[in-house]
Coordinates of C-alpha atoms in Angstrom, one line a residue:
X950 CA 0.1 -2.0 9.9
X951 CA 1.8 -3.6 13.2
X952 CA 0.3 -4.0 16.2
X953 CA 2.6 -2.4 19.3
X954 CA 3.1 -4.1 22.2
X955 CA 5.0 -1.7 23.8
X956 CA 7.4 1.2 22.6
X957 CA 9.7 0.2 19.9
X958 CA 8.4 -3.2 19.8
X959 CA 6.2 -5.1 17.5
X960 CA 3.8 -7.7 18.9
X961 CA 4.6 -11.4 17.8
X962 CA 1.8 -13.2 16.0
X963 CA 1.9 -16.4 17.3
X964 CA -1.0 -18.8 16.8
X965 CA -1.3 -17.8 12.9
X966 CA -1.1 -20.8 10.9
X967 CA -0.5 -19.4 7.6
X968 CA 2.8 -17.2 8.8
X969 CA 5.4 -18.8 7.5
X970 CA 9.0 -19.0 9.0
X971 CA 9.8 -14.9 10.0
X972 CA 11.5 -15.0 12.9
X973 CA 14.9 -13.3 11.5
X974 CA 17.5 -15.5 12.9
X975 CA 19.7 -12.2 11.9
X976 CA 17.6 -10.3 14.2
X977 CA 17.2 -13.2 17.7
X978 CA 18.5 -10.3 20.0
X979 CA 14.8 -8.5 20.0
X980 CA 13.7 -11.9 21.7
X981 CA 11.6 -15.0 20.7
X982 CA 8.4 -13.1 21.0
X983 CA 9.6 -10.3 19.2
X984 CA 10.4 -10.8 15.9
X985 CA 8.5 -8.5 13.4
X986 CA 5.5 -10.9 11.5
X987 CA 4.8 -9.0 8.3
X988 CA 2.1 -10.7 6.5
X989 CA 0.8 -8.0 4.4
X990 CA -0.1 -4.2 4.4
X991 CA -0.4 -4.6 8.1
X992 CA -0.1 -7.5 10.5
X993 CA -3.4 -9.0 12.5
X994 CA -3.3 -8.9 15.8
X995 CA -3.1 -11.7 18.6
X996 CA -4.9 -12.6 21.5
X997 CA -8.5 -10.8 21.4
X998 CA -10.1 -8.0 19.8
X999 CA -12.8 -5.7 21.4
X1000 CA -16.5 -7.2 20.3
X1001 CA -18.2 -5.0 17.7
X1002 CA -21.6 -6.1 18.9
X1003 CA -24.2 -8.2 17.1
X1004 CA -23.8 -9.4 13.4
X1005 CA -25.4 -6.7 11.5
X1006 CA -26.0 -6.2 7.6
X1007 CA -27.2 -9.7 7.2
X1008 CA -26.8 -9.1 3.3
X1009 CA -24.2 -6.9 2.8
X1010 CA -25.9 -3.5 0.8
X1011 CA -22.9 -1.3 -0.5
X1012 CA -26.1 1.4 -1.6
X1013 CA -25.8 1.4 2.3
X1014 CA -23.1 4.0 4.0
X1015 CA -20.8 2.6 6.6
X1016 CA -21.6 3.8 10.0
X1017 CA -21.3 2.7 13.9
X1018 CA -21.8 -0.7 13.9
X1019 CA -23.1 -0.9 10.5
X1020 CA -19.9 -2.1 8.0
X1021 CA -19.2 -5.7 9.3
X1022 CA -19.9 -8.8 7.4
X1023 CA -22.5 -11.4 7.2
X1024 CA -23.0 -14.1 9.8
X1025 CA -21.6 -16.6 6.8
X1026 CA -18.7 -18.4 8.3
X1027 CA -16.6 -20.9 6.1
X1028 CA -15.7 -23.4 9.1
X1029 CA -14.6 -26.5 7.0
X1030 CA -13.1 -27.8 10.6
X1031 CA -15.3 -27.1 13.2
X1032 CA -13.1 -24.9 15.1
X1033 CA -15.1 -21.7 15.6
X1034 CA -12.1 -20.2 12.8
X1035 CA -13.7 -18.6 9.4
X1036 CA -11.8 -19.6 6.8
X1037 CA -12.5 -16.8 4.8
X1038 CA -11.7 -14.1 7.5
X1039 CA -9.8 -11.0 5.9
X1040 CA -6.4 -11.4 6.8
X1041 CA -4.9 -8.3 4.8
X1042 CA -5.5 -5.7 1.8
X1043 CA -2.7 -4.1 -0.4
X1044 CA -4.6 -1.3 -2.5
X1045 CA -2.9 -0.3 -5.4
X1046 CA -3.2 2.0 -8.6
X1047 CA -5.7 -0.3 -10.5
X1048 CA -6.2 -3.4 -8.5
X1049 CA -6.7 -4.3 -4.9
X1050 CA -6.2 -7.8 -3.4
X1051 CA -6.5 -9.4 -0.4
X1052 CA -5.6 -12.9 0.9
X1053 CA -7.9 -14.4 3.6
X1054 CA -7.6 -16.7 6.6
X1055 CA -7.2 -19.7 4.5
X1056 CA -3.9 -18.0 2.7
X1057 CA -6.3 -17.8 -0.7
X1058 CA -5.6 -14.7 -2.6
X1059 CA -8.1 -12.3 -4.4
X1060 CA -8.1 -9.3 -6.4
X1061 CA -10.7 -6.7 -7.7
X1062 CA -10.5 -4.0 -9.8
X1063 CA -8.5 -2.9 -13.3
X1064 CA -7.9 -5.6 -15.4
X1065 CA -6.3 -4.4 -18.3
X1066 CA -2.7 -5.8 -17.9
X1067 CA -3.8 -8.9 -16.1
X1068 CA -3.2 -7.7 -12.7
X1069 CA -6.4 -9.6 -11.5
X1070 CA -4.4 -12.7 -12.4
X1071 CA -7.3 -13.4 -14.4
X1072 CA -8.1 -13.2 -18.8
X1073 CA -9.9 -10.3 -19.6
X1074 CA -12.6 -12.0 -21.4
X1075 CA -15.6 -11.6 -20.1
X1076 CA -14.7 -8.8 -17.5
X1077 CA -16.8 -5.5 -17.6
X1078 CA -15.4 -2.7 -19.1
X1079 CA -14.7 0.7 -16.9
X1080 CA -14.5 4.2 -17.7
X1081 CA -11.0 5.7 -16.4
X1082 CA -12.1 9.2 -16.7
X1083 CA -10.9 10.2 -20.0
X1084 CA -13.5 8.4 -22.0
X1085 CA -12.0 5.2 -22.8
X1086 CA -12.9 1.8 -21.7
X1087 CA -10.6 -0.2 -19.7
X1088 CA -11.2 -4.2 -18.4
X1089 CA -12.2 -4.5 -14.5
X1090 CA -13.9 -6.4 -12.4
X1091 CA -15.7 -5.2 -8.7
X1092 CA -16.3 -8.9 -7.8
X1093 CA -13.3 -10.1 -5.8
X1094 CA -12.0 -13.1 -7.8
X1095 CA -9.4 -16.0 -6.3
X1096 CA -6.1 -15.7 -8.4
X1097 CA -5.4 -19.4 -10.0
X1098 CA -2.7 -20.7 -8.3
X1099 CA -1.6 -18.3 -5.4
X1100 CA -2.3 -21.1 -2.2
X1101 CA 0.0 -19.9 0.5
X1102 CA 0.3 -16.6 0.3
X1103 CA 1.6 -14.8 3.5
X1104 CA 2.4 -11.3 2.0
X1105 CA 1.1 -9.0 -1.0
X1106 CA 1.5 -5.7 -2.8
X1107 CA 0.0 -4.5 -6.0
X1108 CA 1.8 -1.6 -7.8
X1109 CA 0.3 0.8 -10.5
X1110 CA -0.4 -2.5 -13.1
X1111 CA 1.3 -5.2 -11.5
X1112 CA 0.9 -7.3 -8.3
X1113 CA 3.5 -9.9 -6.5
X1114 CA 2.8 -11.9 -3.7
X1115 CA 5.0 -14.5 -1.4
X1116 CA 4.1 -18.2 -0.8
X1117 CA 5.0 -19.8 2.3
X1118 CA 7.7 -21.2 1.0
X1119 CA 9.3 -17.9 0.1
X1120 CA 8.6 -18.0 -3.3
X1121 CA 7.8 -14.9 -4.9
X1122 CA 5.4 -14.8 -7.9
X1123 CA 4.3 -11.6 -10.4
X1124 CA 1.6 -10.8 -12.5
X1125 CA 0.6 -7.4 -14.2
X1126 CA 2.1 -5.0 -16.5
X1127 CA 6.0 -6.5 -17.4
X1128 CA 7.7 -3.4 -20.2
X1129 CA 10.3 -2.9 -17.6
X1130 CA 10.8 -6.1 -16.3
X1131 CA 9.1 -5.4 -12.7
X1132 CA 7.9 -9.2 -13.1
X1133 CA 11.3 -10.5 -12.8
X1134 CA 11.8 -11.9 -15.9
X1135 CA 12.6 -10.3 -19.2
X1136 CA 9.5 -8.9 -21.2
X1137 CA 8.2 -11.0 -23.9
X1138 CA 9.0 -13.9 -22.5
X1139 CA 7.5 -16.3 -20.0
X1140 CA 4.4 -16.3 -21.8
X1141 CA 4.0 -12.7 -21.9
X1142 CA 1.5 -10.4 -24.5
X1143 CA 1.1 -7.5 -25.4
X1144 CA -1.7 -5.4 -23.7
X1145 CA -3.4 -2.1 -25.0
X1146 CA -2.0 0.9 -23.3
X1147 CA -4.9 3.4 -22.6
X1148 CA -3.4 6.8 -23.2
X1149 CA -4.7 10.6 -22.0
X1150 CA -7.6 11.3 -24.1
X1151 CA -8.9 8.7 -26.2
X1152 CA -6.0 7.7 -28.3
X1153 CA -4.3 4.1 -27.3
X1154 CA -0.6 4.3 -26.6
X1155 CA 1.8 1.4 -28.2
X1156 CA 0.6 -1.6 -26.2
X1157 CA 2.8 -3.2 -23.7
X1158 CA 4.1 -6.2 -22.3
X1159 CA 2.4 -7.9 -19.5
X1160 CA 1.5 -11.3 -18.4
X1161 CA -1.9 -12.7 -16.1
X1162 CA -0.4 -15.6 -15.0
X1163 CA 1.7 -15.6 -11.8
X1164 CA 5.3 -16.5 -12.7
X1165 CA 8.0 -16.9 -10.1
X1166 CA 10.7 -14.8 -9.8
X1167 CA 13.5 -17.4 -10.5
X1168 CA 16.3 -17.5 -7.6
X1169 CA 14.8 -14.9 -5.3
X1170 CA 13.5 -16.6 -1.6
X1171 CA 11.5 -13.4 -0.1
X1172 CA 9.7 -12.6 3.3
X1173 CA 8.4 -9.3 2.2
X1174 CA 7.5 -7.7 -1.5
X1175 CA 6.3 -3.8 -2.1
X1176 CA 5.9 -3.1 -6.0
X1177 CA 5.3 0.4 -7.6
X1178 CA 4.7 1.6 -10.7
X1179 CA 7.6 0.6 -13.1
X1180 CA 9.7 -1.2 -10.1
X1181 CA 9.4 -3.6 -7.4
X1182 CA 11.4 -4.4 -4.0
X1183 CA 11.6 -7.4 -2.2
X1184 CA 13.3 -8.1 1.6
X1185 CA 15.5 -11.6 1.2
X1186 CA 15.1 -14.3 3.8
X1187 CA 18.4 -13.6 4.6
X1188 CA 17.0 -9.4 5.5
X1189 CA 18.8 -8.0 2.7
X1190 CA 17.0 -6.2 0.1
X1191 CA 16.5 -6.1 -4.1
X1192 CA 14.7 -4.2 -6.4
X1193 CA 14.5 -4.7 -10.3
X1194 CA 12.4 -3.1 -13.0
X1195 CA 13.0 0.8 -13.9
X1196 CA 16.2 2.5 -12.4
X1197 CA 14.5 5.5 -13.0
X1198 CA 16.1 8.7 -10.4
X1199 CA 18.0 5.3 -8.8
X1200 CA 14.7 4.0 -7.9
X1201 CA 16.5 0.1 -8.0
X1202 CA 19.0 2.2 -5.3
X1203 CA 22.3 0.9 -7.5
X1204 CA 24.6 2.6 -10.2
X1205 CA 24.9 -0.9 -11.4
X1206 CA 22.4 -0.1 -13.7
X1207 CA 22.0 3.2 -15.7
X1208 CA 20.0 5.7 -14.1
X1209 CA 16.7 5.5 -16.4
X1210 CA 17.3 1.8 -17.9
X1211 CA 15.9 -1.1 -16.6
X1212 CA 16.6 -5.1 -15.7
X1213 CA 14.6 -7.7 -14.4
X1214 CA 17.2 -9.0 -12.5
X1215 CA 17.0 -8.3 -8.8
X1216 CA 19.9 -5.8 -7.7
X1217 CA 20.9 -4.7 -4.3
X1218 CA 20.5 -1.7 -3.1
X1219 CA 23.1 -0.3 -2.0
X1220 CA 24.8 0.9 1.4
X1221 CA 21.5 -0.5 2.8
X1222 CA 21.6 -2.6 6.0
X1223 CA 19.3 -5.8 6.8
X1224 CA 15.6 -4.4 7.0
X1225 CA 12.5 -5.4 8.2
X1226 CA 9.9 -4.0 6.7
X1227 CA 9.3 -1.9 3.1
X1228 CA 7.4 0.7 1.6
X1229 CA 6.8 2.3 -1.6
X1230 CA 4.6 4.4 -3.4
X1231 CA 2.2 3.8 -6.5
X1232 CA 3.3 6.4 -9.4
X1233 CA 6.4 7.4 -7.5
X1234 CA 10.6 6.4 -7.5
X1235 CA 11.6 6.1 -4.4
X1236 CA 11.6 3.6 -1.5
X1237 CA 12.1 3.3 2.1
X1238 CA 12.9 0.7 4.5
X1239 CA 13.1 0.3 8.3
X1240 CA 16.1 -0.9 9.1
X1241 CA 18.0 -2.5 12.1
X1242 CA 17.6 -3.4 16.0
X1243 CA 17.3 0.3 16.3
X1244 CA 14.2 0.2 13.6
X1245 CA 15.9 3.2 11.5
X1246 CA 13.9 4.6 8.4
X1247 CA 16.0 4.8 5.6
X1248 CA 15.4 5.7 2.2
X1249 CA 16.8 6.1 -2.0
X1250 CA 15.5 7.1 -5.4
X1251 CA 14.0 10.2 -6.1
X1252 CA 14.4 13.1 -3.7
X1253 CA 12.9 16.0 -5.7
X1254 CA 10.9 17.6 -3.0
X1255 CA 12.5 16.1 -0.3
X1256 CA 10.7 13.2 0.1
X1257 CA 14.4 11.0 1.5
X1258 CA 14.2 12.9 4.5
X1259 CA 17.3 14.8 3.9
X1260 CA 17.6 18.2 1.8
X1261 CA 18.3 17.6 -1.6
X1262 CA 21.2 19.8 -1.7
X1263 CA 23.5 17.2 0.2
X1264 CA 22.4 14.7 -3.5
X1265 CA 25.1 14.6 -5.9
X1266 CA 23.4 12.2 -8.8
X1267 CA 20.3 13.2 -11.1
X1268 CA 22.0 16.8 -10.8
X1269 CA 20.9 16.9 -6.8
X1270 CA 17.6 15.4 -7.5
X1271 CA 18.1 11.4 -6.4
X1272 CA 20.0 9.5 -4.5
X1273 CA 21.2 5.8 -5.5
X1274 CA 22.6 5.1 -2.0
X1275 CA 20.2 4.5 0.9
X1276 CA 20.7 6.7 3.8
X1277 CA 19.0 7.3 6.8
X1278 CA 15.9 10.3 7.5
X1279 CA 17.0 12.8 9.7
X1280 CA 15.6 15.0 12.5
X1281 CA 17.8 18.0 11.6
X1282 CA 17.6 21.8 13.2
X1283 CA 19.6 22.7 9.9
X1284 CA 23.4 21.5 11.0
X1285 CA 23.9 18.5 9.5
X1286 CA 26.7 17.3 12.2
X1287 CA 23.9 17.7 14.4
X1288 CA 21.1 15.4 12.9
X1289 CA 19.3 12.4 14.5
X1290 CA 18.6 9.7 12.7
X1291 CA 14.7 8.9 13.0
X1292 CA 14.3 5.6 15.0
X1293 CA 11.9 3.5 17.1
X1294 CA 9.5 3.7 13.8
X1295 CA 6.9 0.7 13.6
X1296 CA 5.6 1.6 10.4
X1297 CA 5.5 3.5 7.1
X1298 CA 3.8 4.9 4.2
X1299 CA 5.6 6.5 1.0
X1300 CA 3.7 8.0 -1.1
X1301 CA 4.1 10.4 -4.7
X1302 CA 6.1 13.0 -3.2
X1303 CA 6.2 11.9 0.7
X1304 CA 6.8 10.0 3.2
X1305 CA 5.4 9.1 7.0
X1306 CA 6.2 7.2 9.7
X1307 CA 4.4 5.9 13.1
X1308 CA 6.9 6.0 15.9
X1309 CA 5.3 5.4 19.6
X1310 CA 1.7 6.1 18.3
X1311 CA 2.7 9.3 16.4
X1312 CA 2.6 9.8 13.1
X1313 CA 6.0 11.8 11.0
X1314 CA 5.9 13.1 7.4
X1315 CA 8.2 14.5 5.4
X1316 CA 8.4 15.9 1.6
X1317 CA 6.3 17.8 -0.2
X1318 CA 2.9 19.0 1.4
X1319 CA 1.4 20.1 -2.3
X1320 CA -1.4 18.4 -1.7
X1321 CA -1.7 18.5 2.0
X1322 CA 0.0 15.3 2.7
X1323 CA 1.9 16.3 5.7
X1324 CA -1.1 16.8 8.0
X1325 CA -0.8 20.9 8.5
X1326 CA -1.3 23.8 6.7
X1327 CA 2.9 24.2 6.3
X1328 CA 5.6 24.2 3.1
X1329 CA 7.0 20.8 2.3
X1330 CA 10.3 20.1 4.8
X1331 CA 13.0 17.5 4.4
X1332 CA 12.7 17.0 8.7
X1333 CA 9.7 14.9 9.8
X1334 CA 7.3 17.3 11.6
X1335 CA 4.8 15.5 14.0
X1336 CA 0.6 16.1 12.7
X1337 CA 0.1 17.5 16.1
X1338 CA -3.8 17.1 15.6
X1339 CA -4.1 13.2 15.0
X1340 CA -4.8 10.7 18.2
X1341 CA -2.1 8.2 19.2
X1342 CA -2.3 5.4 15.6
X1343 CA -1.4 2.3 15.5
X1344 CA -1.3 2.0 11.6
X1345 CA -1.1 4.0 8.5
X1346 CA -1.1 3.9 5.1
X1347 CA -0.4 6.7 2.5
X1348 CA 1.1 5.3 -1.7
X1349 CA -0.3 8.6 -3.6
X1350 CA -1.6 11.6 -2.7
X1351 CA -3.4 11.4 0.1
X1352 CA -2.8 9.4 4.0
X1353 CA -5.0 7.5 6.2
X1354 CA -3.8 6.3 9.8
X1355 CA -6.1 4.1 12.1
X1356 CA -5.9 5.4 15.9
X1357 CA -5.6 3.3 19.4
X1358 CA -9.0 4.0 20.0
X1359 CA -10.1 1.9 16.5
X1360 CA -10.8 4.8 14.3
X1361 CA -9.7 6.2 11.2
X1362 CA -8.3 10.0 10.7
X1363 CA -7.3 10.8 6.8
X1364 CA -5.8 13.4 5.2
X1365 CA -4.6 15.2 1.8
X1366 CA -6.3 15.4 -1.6
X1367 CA -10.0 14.8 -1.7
X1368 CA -10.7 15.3 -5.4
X1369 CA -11.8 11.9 -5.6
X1370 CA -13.3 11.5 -1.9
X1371 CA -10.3 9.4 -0.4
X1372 CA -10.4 11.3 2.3
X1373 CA -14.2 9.8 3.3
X1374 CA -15.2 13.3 3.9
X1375 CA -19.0 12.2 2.1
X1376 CA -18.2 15.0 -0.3
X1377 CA -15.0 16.1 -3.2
X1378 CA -14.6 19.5 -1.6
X1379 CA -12.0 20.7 0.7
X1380 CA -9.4 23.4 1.3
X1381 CA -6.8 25.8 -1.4
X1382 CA -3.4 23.7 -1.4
X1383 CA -0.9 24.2 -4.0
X1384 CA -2.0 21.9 -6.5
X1385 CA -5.5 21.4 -6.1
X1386 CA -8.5 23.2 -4.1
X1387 CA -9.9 20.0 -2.9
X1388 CA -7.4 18.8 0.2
X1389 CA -7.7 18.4 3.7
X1390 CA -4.8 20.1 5.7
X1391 CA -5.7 18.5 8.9
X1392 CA -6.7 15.0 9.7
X1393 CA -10.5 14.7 8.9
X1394 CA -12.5 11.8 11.2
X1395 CA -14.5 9.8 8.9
X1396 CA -16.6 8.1 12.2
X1397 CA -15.6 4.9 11.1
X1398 CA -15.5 2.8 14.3
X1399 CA -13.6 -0.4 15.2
X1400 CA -10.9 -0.2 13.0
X1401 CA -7.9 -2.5 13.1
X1402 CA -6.4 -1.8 9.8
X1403 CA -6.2 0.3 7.1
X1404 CA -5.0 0.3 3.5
X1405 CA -4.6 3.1 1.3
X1406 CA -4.1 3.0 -2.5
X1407 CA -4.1 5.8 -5.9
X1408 CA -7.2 7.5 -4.1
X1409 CA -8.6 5.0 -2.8
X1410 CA -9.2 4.4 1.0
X1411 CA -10.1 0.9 2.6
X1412 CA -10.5 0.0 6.4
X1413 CA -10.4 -3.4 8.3
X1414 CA -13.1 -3.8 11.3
X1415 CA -12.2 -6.1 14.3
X1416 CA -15.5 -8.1 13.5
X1417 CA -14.6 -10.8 11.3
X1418 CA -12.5 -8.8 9.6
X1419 CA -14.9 -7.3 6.9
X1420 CA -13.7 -4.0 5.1
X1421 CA -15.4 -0.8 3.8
X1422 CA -13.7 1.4 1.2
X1423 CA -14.2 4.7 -0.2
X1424 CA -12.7 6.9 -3.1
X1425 CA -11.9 6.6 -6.3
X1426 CA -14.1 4.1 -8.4
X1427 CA -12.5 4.3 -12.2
X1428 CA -11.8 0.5 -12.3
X1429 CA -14.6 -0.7 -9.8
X1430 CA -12.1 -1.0 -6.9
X1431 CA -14.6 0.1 -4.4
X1432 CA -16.5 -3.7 -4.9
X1433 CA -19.4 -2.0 -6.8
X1434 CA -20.0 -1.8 -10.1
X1435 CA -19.4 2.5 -11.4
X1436 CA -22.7 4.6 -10.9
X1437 CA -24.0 2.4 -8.3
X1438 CA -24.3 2.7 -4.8
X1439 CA -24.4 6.8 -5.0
X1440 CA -20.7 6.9 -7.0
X1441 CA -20.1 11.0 -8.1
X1442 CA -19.8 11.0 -11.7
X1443 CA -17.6 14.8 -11.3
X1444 CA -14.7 13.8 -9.8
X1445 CA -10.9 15.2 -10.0
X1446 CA -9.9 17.6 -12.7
X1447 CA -12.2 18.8 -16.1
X1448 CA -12.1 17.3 -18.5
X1449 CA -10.6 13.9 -16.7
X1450 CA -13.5 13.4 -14.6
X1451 CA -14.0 10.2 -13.0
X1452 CA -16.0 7.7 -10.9
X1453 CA -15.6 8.0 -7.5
X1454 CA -17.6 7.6 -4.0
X1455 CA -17.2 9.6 -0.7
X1456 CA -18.4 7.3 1.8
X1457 CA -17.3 4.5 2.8
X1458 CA -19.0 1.6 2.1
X1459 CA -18.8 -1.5 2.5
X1460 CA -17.6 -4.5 0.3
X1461 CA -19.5 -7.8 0.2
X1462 CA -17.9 -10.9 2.4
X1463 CA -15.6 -13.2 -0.1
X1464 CA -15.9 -15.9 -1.4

């Protein structure tokens, strides 16, 4: 999430200590105080933020729902200095498939959640072990938990299994699931195992490779790192961009590699200019980017419902259902000599078969609207369409099947399927859409108030108060990603689709301070 400071701008974050070096020489015509500071999922603002009122919730309860007032942390400040800073502020979330992290004031990182593949960073001995839904047990934690050895970060992302994160040095280090190389190095090496691959049912799947140590990715120097489920992107120092891992539907954005086959060597994607920010989804293959001075959205990969912003029809490659070559969304009344490219855009979420973007406090979406994702009762389009009945935003976050965006006036607005409560609805009901009869077509308020931030994962929902940064979260609970154990805290044991029922909770709630 950025913080605007005026149209088509993006504030500066100055006084941050743990951003590293940003300022895009390649892009010094925006202005010294202009340069876009991406330190995560969203960026913090500067200066002040509006006082939530007294410390409440003394000792964090997450049996307790969030309310007015009612979700921000503890009085317990880590001040090692004296300086009236906390240490262990929340500085950003990335919520994933599995496993959520977030790294704090202090550029510590920690993660919570599925453990299976070593995504916490962490052995698995020891950890609890979760029900996913189709009565198996996987390895989790709901106790956020430092990762050894990640110091410095200024930017994470975790993917489906996997999670990558860059120091302040611009190194970039992955941990996780590694069978197609989305680590950046080659599987079964660097210290890699083999991991137990929970399969539909109760059966276990060949296991496969993956690796709970951080390992660098050898000769990459990054600013910015989005990972997904079987690939990952990254945004050079010098603001061109990579991706390695599975080239499935051109996902890497290069016929360098065989459509379908895989490196862990980063490749260029092609045709695509230097960017500033990226986005991807969870269980999805494609990516976008905003690109340029002119703060374009351009995007590659899959395009079977549209989801590039462009019909698919104009596609040559996976036989008109991908594109390899990046190229920009369009605002098109059907005449393609005609179309606009969309611009100005501040932020973006991409998600299993979507895409939005916030452009001067309004949110965009494209793709397909099978599960309500594009805000309106409508069929999917290729031409971002406006959600006429959300407030001015100044974030968003969508990677799955659902969207969330946090408004000017602090609140948070979500929308799409609620079969696992993302939506923060308090319930797992909801309207007839094509695939499910559990969506919201329309922005639903959850009442949350003083909201800065918000971070949206595989059903899961998580928002960032303005009061020492504390977070709720709400939705799906099948690896503990909520920060409560499963069956506590009034978790629904019905959830999603018979006979994969899962964990999951309604209402936000909060999660306990860390460390």
């Amino acid at each position: 999430m950025m913080f605007r400071s005026r149209p088509g701008r993006v504030r500066c974050a100055l006084g941050l200590t743990f951003v590293p070096v940003l300022a895009y020489a390649l892009l010094g015509s925006l202005g010294a105080c202009d340069y876009v500071a991406y330190v995560g999922n969203y960026d913090i603002p500067d200066g002040t933020v509006t006082d939530a009122g007294p410390d409440v919730d003394a000792d964090i309860d997450a049996s307790v729902p969030c309310g007015p007032k009612s979700c921000f942390a503890p009085a317990t400040c880590l001040d090692p200095q004296g300086e009236g800073k906390c240490s262990n502020d929340i500085m950003s979330i990335s919520a994933g498939g599995e496993t959520t992290c977030a790294f704090l004031a202090d550029a510590s990182l920690w993660c919570w959640g599925g453990n299976q593949f070593g995504a916490l960073g962490l052995s698995s001995e020891g950890d609890s072990q979760c029900d996913p839904g189709d009565g198996t047990r996987v390895a989790c934690r709901h106790k956020p938990s430092p990762v050894p050895g990640m110091n410095d970060v200024i930017h994470v992302s975790a993917g489906l299994r996997s999670v990558c994160a860059v120091k302040r040095d611009n190194s970039l280090w992955c941990w996780g699931n590694n069978h197609f190389g989305q680590l950046g190095h080659a599987p079964n090496t660097a210290g890699d195992r083999l991991c137990p691959m929970v399969n539909e049912g109760t059966s276990l799947a060949p296991a496969e490779e993956c690796n709970s140590v951080p390992t660098r990715v050898e000769g990459l120097s990054a600013i910015e790192v989005v990972v997904n489920r079987d690939h990952a992107c990254a945004i050079k120092t010098d603001g061109l961009v990579v991706c390695w891992g599975k080239n499935q539907s051109y996902a890497l954005g290069t016929q360098a590699i065989g459509q379908g086959e895989a490196t862990h060597v980063p490749q260029p994607v092609d045709s695509l200019k230097k960017s500033l920010h990226l986005a991807t989804g969870i269980s999805s293959y494609h990516t976008c980017a905003i690109v340029g001075e002119r703060q374009q959205v351009w995007c590659w990969g899959a395009n079977n419902f549209n989801e590039l912003g462009h019909p698919k029809t104009r596609d040559t490659e996976c036989s008109g259902n991908c594109s390899f070559k990046a190229s920009p969304v369009v605002q098109s009344n059907g005449d393609a000599a005609a179309d606009v490219p969309l611009d100005k855009v501040t932020e973006l979420a991409v998600g299993y078969t979507f895409a939005c973007a916030l452009r001067d406090g309004r949110v965009y979406c494209w793709g397909s609207n099978d599960f309500g994702t594009l805000g309106k009762d409508a069929v999917g389009s290729s031409n971002p369409n406006q959600i006429q009945a959300l407030p001015l935003a100044r974030g968003l976050g969508g990677r799955f099947i659902h969207a969330c965006a946090a408004t000017e006036e602090q609140r948070v607005f979500c929308w799409g399927a609620n079969l696992l409560g993302a939506v923060g609805t308090g319930d797992i009901l909801g309207e007839r859409c094509k695939e499910t009869s559990a969506c919201r077509l329309s922005p639903y308020n959850t009442t949350l108030d003083h909201v800065v931030g918000i971070a949206v994962g595989a059903s899961t929902s998580y928002a960032l108060f303005d009061k020492r940064w504390a977070i709720s979260a709400w939705g799906d609970n099948s690896t503990a990603r909520l920060g409560h154990p499963q069956n506590e805290a009034g978790d629904f044991t019905n959830c999603g689709d018979i006979p994969h029922e899962s964990v999951c909770n309604a209402t936000p709630r909060p999660i306990p301070r860390f460390p």
